[in-house]
XYZ file of C-alpha atoms in Angstrom:
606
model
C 0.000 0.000 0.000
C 2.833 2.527 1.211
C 4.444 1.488 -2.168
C 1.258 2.343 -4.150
C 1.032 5.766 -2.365
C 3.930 6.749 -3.063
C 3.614 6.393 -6.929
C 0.613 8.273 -6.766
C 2.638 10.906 -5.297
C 5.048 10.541 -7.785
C 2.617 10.939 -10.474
C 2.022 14.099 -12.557
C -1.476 15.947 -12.231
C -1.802 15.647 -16.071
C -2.046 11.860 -14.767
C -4.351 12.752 -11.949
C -6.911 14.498 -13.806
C -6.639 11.492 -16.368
C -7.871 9.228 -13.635
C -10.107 11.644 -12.848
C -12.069 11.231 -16.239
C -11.713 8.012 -16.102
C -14.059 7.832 -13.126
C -16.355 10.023 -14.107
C -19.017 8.096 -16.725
C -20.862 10.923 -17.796
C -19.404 11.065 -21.006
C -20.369 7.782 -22.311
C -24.151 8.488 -20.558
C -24.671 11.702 -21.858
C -23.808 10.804 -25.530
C -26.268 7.869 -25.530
C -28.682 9.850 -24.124
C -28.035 12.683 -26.498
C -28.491 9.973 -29.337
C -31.759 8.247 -28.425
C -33.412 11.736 -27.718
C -32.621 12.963 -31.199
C -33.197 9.525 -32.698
C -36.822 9.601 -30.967
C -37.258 13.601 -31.578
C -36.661 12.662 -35.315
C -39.331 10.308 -35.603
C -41.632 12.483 -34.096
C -41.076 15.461 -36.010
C -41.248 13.102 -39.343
C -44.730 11.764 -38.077
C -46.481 15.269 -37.150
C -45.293 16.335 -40.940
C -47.039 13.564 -42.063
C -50.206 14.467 -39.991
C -49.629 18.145 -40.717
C -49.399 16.866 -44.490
C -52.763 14.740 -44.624
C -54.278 18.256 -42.871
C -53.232 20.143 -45.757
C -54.625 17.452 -48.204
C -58.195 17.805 -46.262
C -58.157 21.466 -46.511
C -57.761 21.012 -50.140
C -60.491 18.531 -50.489
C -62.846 21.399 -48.777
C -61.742 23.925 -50.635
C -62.260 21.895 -53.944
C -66.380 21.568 -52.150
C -66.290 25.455 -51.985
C -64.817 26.128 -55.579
C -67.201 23.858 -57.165
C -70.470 25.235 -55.239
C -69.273 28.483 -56.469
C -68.980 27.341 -60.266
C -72.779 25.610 -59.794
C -73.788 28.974 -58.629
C -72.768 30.485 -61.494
C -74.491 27.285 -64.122
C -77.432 28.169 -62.411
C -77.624 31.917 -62.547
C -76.442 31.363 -66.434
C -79.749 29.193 -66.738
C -81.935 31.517 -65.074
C -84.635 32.984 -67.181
C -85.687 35.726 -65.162
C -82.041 37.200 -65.625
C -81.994 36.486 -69.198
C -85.343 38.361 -69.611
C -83.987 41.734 -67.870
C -80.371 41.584 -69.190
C -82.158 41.097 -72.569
C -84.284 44.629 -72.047
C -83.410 47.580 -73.670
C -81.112 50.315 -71.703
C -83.832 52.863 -72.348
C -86.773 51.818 -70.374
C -88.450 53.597 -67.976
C -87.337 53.668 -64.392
C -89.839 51.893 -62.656
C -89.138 49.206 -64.896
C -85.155 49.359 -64.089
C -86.537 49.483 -60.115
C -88.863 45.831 -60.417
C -85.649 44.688 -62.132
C -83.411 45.591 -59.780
C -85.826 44.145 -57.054
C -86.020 40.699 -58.944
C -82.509 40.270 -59.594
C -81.389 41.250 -55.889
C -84.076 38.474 -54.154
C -82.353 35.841 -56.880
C -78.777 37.042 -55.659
C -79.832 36.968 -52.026
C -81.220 33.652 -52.074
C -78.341 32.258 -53.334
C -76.287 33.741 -50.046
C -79.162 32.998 -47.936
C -78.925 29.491 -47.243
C -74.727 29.639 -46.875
C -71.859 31.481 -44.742
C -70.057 32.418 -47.469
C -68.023 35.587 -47.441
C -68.941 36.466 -51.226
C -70.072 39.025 -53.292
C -71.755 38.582 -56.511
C -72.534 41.206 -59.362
C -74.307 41.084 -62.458
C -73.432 42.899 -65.458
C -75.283 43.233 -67.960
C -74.366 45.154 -71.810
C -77.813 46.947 -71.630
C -75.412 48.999 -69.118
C -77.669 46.951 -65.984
C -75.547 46.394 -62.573
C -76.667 44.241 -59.572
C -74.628 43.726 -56.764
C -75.092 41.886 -53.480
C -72.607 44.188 -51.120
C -73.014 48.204 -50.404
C -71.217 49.501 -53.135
C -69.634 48.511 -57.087
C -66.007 48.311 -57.900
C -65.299 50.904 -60.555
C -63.618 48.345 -62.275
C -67.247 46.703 -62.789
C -68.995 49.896 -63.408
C -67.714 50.514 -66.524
C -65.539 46.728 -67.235
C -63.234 47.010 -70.218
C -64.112 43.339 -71.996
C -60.590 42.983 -73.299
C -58.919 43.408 -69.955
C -58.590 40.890 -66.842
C -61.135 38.724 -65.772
C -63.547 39.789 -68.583
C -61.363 38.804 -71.061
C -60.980 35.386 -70.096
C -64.532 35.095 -69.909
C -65.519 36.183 -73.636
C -62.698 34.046 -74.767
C -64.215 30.723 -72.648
C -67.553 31.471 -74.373
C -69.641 30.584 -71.809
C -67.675 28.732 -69.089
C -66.740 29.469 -65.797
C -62.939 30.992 -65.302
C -61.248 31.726 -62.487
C -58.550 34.774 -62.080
C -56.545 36.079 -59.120
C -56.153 39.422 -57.701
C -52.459 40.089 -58.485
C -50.894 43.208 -56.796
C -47.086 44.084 -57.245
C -47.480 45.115 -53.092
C -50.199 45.847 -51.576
C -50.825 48.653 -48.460
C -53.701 47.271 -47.148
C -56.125 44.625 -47.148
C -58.640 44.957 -50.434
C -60.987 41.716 -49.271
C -61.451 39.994 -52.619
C -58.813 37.961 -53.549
C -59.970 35.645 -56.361
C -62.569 36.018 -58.575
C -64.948 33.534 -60.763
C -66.758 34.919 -64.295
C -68.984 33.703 -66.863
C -69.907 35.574 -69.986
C -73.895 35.765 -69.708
C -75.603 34.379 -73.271
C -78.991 34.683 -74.520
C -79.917 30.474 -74.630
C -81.462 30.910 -78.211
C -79.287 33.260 -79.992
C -76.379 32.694 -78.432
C -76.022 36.605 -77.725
C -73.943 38.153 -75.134
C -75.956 39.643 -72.528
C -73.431 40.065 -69.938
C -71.230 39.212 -67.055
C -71.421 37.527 -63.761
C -69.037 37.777 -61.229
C -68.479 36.536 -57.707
C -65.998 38.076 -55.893
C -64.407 35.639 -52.855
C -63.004 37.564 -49.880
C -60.049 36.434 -48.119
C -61.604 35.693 -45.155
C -63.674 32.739 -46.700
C -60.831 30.633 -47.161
C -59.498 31.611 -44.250
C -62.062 30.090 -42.544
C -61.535 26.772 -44.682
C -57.345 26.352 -43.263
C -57.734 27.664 -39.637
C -57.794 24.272 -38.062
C -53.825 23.568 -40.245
C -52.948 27.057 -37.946
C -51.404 24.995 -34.845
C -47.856 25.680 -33.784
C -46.743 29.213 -32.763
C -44.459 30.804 -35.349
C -45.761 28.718 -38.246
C -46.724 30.578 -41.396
C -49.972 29.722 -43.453
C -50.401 30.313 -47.158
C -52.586 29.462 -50.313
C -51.325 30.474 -53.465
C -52.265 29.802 -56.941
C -50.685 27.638 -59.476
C -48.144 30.461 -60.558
C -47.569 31.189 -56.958
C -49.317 34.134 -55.799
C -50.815 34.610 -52.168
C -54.329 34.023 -52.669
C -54.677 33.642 -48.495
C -52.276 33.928 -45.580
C -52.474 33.469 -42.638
C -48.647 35.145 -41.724
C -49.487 38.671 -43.146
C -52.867 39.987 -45.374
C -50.793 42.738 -47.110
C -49.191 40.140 -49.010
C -52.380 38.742 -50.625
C -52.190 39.315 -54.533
C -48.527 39.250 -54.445
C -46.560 36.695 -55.379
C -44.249 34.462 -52.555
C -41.535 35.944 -52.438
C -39.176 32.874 -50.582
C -36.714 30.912 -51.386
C -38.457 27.594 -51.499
C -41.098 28.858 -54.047
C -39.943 26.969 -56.870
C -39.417 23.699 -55.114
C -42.846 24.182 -53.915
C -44.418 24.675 -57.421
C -42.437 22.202 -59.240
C -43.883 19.245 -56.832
C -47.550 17.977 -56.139
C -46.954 17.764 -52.266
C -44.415 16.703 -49.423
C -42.104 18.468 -47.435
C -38.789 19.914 -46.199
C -36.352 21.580 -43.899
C -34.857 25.116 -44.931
C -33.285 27.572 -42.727
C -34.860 31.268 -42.268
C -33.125 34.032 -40.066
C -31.174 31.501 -38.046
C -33.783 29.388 -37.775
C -35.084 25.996 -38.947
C -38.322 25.448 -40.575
C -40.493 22.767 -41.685
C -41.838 23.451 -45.110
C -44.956 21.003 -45.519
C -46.987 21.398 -48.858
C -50.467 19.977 -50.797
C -51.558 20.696 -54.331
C -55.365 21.104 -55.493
C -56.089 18.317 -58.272
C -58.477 20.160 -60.046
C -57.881 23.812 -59.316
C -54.341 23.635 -58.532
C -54.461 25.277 -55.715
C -50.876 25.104 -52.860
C -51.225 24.869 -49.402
C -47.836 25.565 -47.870
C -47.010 25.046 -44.041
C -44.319 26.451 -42.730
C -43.713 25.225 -38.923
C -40.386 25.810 -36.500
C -38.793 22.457 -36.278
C -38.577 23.375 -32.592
C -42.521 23.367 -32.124
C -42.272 20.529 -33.705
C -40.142 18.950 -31.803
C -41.837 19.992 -28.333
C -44.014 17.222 -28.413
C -40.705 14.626 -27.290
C -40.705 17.146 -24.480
C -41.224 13.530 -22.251
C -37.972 11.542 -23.578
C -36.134 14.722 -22.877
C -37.192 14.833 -19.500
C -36.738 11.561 -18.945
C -32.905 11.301 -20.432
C -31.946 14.763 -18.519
C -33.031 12.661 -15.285
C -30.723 9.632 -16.532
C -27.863 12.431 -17.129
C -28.030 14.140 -13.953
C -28.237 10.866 -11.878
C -25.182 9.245 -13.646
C -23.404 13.000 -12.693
C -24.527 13.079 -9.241
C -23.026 9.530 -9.130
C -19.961 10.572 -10.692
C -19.409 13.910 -8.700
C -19.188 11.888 -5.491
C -16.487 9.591 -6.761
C -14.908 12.984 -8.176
C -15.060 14.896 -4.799
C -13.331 11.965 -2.957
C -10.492 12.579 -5.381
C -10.466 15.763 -5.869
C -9.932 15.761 -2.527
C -7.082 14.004 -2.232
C -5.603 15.547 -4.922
C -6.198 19.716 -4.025
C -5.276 18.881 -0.516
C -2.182 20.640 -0.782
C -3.448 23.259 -2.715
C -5.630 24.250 -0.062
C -2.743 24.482 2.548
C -1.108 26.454 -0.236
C -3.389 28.772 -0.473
C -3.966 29.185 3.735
C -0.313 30.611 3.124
C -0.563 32.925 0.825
C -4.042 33.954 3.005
C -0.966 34.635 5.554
C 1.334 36.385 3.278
C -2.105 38.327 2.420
C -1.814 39.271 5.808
C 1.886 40.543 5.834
C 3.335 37.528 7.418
C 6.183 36.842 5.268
C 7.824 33.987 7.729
C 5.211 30.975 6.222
C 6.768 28.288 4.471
C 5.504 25.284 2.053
C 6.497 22.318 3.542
C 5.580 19.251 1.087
C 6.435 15.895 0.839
C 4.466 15.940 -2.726
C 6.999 15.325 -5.785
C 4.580 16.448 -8.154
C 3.676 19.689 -9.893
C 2.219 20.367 -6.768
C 5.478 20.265 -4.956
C 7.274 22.343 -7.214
C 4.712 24.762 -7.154
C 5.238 24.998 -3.040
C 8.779 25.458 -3.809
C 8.420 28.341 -6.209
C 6.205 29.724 -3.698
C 8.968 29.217 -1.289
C 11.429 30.967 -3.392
C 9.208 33.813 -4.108
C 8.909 34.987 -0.470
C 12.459 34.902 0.014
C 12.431 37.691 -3.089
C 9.657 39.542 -1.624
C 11.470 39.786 1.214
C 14.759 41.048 -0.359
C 12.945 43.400 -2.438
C 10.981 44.585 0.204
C 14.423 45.628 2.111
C 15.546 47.641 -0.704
C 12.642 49.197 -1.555
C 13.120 50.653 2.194
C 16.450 51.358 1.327
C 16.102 52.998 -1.676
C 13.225 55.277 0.160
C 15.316 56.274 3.179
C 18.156 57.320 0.332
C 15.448 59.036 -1.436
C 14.093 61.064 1.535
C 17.728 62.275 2.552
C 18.059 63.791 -0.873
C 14.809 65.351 -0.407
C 15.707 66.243 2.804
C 19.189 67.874 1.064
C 17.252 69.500 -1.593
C 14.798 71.129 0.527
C 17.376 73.124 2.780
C 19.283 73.717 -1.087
C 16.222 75.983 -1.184
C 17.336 78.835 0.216
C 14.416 81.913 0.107
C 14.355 81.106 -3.947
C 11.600 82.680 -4.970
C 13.360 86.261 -2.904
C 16.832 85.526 -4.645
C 14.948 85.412 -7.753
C 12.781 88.482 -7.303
C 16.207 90.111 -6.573
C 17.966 88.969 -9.452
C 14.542 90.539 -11.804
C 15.853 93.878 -10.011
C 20.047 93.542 -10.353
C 18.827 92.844 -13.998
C 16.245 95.991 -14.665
C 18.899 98.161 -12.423
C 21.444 96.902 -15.144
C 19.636 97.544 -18.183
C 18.653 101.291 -16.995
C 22.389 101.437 -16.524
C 23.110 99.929 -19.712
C 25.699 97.470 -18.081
C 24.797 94.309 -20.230
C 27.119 91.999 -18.712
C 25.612 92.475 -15.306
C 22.071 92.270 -16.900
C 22.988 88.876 -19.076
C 24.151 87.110 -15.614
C 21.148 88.221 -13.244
C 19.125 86.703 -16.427
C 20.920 83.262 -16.707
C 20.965 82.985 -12.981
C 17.578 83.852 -12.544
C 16.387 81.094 -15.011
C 18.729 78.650 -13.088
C 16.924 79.376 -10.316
C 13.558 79.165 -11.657
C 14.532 75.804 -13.534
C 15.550 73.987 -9.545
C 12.760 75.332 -8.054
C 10.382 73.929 -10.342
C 7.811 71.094 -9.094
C 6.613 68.739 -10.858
C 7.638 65.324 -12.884
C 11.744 64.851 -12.488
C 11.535 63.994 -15.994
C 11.822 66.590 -18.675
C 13.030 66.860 -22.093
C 16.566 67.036 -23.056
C 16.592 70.610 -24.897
C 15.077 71.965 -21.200
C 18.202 70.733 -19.260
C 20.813 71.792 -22.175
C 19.060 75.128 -21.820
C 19.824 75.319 -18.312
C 23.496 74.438 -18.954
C 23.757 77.124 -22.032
C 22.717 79.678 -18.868
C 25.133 78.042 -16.476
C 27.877 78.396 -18.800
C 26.821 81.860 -19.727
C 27.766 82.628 -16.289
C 30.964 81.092 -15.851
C 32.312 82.203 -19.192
C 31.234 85.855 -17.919
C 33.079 85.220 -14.803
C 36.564 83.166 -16.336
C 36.295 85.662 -19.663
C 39.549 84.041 -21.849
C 40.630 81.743 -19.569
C 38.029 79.059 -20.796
C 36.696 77.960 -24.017
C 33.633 75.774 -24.597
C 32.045 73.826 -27.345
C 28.464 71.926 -27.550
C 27.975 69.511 -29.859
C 24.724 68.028 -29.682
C 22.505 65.638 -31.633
C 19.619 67.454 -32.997
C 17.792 63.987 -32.575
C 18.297 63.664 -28.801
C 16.732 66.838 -27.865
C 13.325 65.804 -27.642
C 14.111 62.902 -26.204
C 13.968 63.286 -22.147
C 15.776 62.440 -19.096
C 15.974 63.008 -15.487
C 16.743 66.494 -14.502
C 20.330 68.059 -13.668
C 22.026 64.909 -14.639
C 24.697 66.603 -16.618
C 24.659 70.145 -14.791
C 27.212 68.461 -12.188
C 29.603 67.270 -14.566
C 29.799 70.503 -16.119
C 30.631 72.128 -12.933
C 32.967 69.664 -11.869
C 34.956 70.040 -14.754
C 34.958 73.952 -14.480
C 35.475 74.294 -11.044
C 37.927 70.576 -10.081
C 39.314 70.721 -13.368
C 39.666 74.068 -15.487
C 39.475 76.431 -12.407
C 43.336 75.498 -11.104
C 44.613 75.106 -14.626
C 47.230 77.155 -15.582
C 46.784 79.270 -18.909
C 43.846 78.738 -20.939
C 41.360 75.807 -20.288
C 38.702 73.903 -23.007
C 35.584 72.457 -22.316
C 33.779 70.065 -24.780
C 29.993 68.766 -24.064
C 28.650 66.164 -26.512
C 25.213 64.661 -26.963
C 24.114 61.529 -29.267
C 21.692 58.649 -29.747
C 23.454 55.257 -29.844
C 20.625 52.400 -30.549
C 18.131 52.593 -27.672
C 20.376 54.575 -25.400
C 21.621 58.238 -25.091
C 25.090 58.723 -24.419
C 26.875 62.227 -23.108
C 30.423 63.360 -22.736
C 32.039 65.837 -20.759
C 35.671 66.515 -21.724
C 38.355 69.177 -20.588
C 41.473 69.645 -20.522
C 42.705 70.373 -17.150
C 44.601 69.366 -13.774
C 42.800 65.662 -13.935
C 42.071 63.556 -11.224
C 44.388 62.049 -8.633
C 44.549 58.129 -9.406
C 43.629 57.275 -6.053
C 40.406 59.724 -5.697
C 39.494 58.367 -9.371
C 40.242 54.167 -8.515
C 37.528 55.190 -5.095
C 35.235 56.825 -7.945
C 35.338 53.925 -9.888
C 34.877 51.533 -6.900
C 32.284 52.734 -5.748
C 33.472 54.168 -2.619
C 33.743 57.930 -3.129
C 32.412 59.970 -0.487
C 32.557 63.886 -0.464
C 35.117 65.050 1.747
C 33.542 66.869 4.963
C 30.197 65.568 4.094
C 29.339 67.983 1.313
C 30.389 69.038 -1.738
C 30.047 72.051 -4.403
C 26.699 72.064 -6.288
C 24.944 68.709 -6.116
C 27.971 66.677 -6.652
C 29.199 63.493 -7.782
C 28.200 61.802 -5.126
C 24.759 62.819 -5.206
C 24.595 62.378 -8.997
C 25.545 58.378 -8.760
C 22.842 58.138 -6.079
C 20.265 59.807 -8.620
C 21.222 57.733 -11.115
C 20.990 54.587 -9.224
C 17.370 55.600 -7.872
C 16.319 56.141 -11.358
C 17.871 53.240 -13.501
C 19.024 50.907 -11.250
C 21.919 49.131 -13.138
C 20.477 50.348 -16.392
C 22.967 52.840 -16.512
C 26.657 53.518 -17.519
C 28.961 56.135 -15.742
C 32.408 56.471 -16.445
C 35.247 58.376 -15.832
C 38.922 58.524 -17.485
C 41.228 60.843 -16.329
C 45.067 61.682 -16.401
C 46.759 64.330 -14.026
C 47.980 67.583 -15.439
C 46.309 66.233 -18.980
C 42.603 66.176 -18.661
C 39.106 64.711 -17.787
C 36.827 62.533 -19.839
C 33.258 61.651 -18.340
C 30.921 59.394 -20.039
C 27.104 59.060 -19.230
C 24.850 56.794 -21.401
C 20.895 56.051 -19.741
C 18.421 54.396 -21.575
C 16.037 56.398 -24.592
C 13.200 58.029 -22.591
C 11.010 58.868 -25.430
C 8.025 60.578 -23.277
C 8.265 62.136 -20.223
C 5.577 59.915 -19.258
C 6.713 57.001 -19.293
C 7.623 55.913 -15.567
C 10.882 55.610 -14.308
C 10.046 53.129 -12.618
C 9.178 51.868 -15.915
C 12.670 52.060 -17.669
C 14.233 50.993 -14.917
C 11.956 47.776 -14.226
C 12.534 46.765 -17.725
C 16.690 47.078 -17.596
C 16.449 45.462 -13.682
């Protein structure tokens, strides 16, 4: 046993979680349940087509009844010799003749709608310029009918027998009523003369009424349509009666008797389920949701969710009892870092696990140990970063009275017309104003150069001949930006450590350049040098200002700064030779915006 638990200890959690699976038998449950349900959904959805199919073929039978009933009504009003006596009258009798006519024909018409529901109209025209009418008013288009156009038309040419034509519209804005129309040319029985026209106008509603029982499923669409295809009923929308289907299974529709489908419609699956008319060729077209079709097998779904969730519940308690086992120690891992959370930074991952697991309590191990090192100089850094406040702050002697003083000296110098005086109160008032200055310690490069241009003003003023200096700078760096006063010091070092005690004439050179990602800066002269012993403690590391201070901010100050601000990102160095000269080279990393963080650059260089 001790043998077994330790290879399960030994074992990776890619393993773990493999056994894991392994226990767990929904997989294998879920897809057989998945398969019978759709298996049994199918043949559901194929029978209620079928049913929805033989519904179809009944509403066609009825509205075969209805067609025919209206084509007998028309035989018999063609046989009628009470109509063929008054459409055979001349248009010029009297009016109280027109008015018994009228009364005769309208009792004929009404008895024919007495004894059914129908939602008809019927008119007789006559060519003696007689019209009777069963509704309230005439269509304009049977007030004065054009025989060559439409439905008359195709009555004159049948000579006699009944025809049938549609109300086609290219789009129609509201709901007319009729929607299909039957004719017969009226005919004197002896001669053989026309006397006429009679029409029956079917509204929609009446076949409506013949398909509302096929309207079952929610979302399902309803339509009739003629043998080329145009709504003669719906049941989805009445403004697209006399217009012609506009859908994409039209054709398939129109080329086959009956049957059906699936298509897919906005994202969704439908059931297209279709009859045909023998004798009329009328189309009745179903369109139902699969998904209400589908809702019947509601019951096998139910039941196979109940099979699914009792093989998980089944399978979750073998997986808890492992899972167990196998997060154990990542549960005491994580009541340490709850600890560390705390700021207790003295926990420690003790783990007899040689898994991932174990070198995970390791790392974590190994990451306090850094957080604790870090945190130390972090406090360090802040302590050396408080003292140079500390230092600049009493630097700040009255500034803002110096430089109100210094706006004086220079007005006082210009009234006097003493330039020289007025050019150094101005340079030293803008050095002034430039230390003083809160705000971010970053700023761009052609700021601080500007500062040493006024510097220098003032100590070439002050030396006149005795020193010469050059600037060569990098028109490309000078945008660029960098912590403030970082060359200001090396500039007066030079002048004052180096040029200052020279003998004869003294020459200063500043240069500036980018080099790759970095910005590089040299400060060279050509005086007294440094003693090799002060410049191996400089180079060490161990240079300390004598007495504690030091002209300016210093050397010592300056290595500090940099430190602060780049870490070991940066490059200082320093070649000298007594009696011959200095060389200083700086080179930071390429600030390109002054807000970017310093802690940024020097994170990314650390």
């Amino acid at each position: 046993m001790r043998y077994w638990m330790d290879r399960l200890h030994a074992m990776g959690l890619k393993t773990k979680l493999m056994l894991l699976f392994l226990l767990i038998a929904v997989t294998p449950l879920a897809v057989l349940g998945i398969f019978s349900y759709q298996k049994a959904s199918s043949e559901i959805q194929t029978k209620a087509n079928e049913i929805i199919l033989e519904n179809l073929s009944q509403i066609n039978h009825s509205l075969n009844y209805f067609v025919e009933d209206i084509e007998q009504l028309s035989m018999y009003l063609y046989s009628n010799k009470e109509i063929q006596d008054i459409l055979s009258k001349p248009a010029s009798r009297s009016a109280e003749e027109k008015y018994r006519d009228q009364q005769t024909v309208a009792a004929i018409l009404n008895s024919f709608l007495g004894f059914k529901s129908w939602d008809i109209q019927l008119y007789v025209l006559g060519e003696n310029g007689d019209r009777y009418f069963t509704g309230n008013f005439i269509p304009s288009s049977y007030l004065r009918y054009n025989p060559d156009w439409g439905l008359f038309r195709k009555a004159r040419l049948a000579g006699g027998d009944v025809v049938w034509d549609t109300h086609y519209s290219l789009k129609k804005y509201e709901d007319y009523g009729a929607v299909l129309s039957s004719g017969r040319l009226l005919k004197q029985i002896e001669t053989g003369q026309p006397l006429g026209y009679f029409v029956v106008d079917i509204m929609e509603s009446a076949f409506a009424d013949k398909y509302d029982k096929a309207y079952r499923y929610d979302g399902g669409e309803v339509y009739l349509l003629d043998d080329k295809g145009y709504i003669i009923s719906s049941r989805h929308s009445k403004l697209e009666v006399g217009t012609r289907l506009e859908k994409p299974y039209l054709d398939a529709v129109l080329q086959e008797k009956k049957g059906f489908f699936r298509i897919e419609e906005n994202q969704t699956e439908h059931m297209v389920i279709y009859d045909s008319s023998d004798l009329y060729g009328f189309k009745m077209i179903n369109v139902v949701p699969v998904t209400a079709l589908t809702g019947e097998s509601s019951k096998i779904r139910n039941f196979t969710t109940f099979i699914i969730i009792s093989g998980v519940m089944l399978s979750y308690c073998a997986a808890y009892l492992l899972s167990d086992y196998i997060t154990r120690p990542l549960r005491k891992l994580r009541r340490l870092m709850k600890q560390v959370e705390k700021g207790d930074l003295e926990v420690s991952f003790d783990s007899r696990y040689r898994d991932e697991v174990g070198h995970l309590g390791g790392s974590f191990n190994q990451m306090l140990e850094r957080i604790k090192r870090l945190i130390h100089e972090v406090y360090e850094k802040q302590e050396k970063v408080q003292e140079a406040e500390m230092k600049a702050i009493q630097a700040q002697f009255t500034p803002h009275f110096l430089y109100n003083a210094l706006d004086s000296i220079n007005w006082m110098a210009r009234i006097h017309k003493i330039e020289t005086i007025s050019k150094i109160a101005v340079s030293l008032g803008s050095l002034l104003r430039f230390s003083i200055r809160r705000g971010n310690t970053v700023i761009p490069i052609r700021e601080d150069i500007e500062q040493i241009r006024n510097y220098l003003t003032i100590q070439e003023i002050r030396y006149r001949d005795k020193i010469t200096i050059q600037l060569e700078l990098d028109e490309t760096i000078l945008d660029l930006c960098m912590p403030k006063l970082l060359i200001q010091p090396l500039v007066e070092n030079a002048i004052i450590h180096g040029l200052e005690t020279k003998p004869g004439q003294g020459h200063l050179l500043i240069t500036g350049q980018r080099i790759g990602e970095r910005v590089q800066f040299v400060v060279e002269d050509n005086g007294t040098g440094i003693a090799p012993d002060e410049l191996h403690r400089i180079q060490q590391g161990t240079y300390a200002p004598l007495n504690g201070s030091s002209t300016g901010i210093g050397l010592h100050n300056l290595m500090r700064r940099l430190q602060l601000h780049f870490g070991y990102a940066y490059s200082l160095r320093i070649d000298s030779v007594p009696d011959k000269g200095t060389r200083v080279c700086l080179s930071i990393p390429v600030i390109s915006d002054r807000r970017e963080g310093l802690g940024d650059v020097q994170s990314s260089y650390s």
